[in-house]
mmCIF file of C-alpha atoms in Angstrom:
data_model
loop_
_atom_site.group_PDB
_atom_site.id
_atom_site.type_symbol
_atom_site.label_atom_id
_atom_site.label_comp_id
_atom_site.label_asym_id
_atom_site.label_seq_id
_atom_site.Cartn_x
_atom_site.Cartn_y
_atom_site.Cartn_z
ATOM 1 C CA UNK A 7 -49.224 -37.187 -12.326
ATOM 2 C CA UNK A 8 -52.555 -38.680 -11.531
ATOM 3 C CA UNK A 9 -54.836 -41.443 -12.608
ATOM 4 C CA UNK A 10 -57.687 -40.371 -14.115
ATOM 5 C CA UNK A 11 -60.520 -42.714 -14.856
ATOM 6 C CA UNK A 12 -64.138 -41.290 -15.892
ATOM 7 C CA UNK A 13 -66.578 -44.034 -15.730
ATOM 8 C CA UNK A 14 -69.727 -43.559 -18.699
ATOM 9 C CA UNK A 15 -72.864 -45.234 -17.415
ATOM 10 C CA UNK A 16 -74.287 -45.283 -20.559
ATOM 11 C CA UNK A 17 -71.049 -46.951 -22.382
ATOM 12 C CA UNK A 18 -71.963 -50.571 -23.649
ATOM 13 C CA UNK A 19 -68.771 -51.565 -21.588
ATOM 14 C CA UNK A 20 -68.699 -52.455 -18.361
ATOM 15 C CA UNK A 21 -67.802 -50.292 -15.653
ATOM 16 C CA UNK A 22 -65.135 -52.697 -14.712
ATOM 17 C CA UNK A 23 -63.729 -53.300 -18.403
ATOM 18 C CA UNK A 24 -63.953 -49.521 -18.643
ATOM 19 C CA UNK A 25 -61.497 -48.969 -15.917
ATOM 20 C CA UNK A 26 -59.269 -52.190 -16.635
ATOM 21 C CA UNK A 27 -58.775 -50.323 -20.476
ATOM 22 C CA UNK A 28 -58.525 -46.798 -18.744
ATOM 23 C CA UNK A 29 -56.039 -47.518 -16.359
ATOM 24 C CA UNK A 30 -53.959 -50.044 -18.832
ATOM 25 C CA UNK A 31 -53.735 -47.443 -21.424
ATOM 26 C CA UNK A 32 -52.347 -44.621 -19.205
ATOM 27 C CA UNK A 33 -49.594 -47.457 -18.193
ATOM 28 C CA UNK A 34 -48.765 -48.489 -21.544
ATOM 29 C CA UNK A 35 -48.729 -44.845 -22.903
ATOM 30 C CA UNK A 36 -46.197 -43.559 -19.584
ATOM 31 C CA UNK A 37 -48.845 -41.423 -18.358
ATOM 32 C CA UNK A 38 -48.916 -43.924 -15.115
ATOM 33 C CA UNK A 39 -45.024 -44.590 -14.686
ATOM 34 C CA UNK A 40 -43.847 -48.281 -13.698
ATOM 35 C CA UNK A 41 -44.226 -48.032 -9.474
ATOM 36 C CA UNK A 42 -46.889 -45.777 -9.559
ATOM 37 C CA UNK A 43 -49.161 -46.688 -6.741
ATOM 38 C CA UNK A 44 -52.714 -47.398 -7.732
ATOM 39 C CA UNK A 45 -55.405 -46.055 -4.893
ATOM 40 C CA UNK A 46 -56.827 -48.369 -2.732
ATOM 41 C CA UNK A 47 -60.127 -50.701 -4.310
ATOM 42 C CA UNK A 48 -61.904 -48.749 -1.333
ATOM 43 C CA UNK A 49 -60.745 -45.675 -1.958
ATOM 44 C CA UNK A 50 -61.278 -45.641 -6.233
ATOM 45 C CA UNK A 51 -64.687 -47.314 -5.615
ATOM 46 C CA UNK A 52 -65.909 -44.526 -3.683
ATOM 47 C CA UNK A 53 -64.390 -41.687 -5.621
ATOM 48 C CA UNK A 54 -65.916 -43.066 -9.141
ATOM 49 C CA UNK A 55 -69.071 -44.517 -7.276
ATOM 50 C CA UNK A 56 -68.667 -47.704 -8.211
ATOM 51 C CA UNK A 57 -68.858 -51.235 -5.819
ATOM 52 C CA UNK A 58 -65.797 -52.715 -4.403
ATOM 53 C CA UNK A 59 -66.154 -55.522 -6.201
ATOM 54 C CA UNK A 60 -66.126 -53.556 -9.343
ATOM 55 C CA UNK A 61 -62.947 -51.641 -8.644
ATOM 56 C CA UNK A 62 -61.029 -55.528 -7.237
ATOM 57 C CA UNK A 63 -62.408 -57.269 -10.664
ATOM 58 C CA UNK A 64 -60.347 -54.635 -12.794
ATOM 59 C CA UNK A 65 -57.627 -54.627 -10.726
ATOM 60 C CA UNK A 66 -57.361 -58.569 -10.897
ATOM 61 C CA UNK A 67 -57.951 -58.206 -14.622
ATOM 62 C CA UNK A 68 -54.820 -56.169 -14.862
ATOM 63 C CA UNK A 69 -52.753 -58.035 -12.767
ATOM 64 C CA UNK A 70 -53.235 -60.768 -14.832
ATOM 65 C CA UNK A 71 -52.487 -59.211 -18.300
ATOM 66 C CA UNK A 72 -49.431 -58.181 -16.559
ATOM 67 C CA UNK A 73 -50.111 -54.312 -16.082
ATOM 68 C CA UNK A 74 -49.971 -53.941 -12.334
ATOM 69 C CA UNK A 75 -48.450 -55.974 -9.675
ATOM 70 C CA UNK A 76 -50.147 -56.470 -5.932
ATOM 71 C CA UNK A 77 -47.444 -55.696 -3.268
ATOM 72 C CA UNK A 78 -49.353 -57.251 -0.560
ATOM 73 C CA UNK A 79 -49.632 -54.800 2.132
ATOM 74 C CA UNK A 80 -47.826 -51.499 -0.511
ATOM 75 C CA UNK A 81 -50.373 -52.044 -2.449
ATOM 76 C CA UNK A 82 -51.135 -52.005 -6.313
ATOM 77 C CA UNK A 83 -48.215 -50.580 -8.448
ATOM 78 C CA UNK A 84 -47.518 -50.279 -11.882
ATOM 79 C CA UNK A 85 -45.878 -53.138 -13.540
ATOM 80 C CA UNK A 86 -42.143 -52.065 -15.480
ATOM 81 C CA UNK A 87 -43.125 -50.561 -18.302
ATOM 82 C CA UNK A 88 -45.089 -53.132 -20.767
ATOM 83 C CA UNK A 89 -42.680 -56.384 -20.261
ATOM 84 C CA UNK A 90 -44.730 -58.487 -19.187
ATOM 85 C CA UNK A 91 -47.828 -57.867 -21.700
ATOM 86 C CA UNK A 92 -45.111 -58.230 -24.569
ATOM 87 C CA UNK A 93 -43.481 -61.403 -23.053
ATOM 88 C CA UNK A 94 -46.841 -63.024 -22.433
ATOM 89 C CA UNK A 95 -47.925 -61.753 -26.371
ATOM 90 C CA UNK A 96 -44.700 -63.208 -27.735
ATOM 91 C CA UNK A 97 -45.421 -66.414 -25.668
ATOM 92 C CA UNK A 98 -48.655 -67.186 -26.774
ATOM 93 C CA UNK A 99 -48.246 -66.061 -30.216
ATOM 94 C CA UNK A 100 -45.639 -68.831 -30.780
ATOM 95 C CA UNK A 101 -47.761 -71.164 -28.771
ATOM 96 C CA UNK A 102 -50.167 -70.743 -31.645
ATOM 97 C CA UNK A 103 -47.983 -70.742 -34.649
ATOM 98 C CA UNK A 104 -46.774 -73.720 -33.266
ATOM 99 C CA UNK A 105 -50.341 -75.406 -32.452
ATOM 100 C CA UNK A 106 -51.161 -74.017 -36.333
ATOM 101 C CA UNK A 107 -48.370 -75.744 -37.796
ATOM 102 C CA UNK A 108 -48.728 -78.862 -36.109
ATOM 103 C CA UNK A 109 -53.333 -78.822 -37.284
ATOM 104 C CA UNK A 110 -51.491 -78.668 -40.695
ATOM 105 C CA UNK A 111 -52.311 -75.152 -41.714
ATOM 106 C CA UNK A 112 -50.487 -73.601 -44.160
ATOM 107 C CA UNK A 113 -48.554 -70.026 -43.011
ATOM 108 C CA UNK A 114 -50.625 -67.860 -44.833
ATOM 109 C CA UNK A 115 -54.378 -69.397 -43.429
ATOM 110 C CA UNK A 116 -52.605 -69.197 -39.921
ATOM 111 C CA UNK A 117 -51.957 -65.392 -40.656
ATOM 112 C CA UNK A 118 -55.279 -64.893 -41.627
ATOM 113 C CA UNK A 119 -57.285 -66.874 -38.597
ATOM 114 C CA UNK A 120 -54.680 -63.773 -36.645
ATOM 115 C CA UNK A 121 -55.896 -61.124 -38.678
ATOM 116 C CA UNK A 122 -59.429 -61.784 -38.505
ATOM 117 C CA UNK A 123 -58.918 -62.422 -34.782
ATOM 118 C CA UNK A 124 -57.551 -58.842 -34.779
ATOM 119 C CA UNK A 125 -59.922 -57.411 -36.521
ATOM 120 C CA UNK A 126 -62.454 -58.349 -34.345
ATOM 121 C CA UNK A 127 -60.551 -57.563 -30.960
ATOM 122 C CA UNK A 128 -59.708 -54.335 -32.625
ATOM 123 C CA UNK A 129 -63.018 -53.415 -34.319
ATOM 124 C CA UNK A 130 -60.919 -52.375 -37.276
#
């Protein structure tokens, strides 16, 4: 098993948001395994070419959504296996049913305000 990220110049993402989704997919899907050590920001930046800078932005992006976890000097791992993305989902979710309820929507034009939220994240 191996990461593999390929980086498209030409995509209307950027580079960084193009490895953050790259590298959180193959985590989510098992393809990266929970403790799999991510290379160094060094070491990815040079073999995809990109800046440091790039490489430490997506990294911090997915230590924040709860993907990987920074070991300090072991490195970047692989978080266990999608907890913490669904507890922080679950958490925030309620956090806005409960913010909904309490602006006086009704349940059904809270579920909608989601689903057009979804849609959009989505593009579905």
């Amino acid at each position: 098993m191996s990461l593999k990220i390929a980086v498209d110049a030409a995509s209307v993402l950027a580079p960084y948001e193009q490895l953050r989704a790259q590298i959180a997919e193959q985590a989510r899907s098992g393809a990266l395994p929970a403790g799999y050590r991510l290379p160094t920001v060094r070491g990815l930046a040079q073999e995809l070419g990109l800046a440091a800078n790039t490489v430490a932005k997506a990294y911090r992006a997915l230590e924040a959504d709860g993907v990987v976890e920074t070991r300090g000097r072991h490195g970047t791992v692989v978080a266990a296996a999608g907890d913490s993305a669904h507890r922080e989902a679950a958490t925030t979710a309620l956090a806005y049913a409960q913010r909904a309820r309490r602006l006086g929507l009704a349940e059904s034009e809270a579920r909608a305000l989601v689903e057009d939220a979804m849609r959009t994240a989505y593009g579905d």
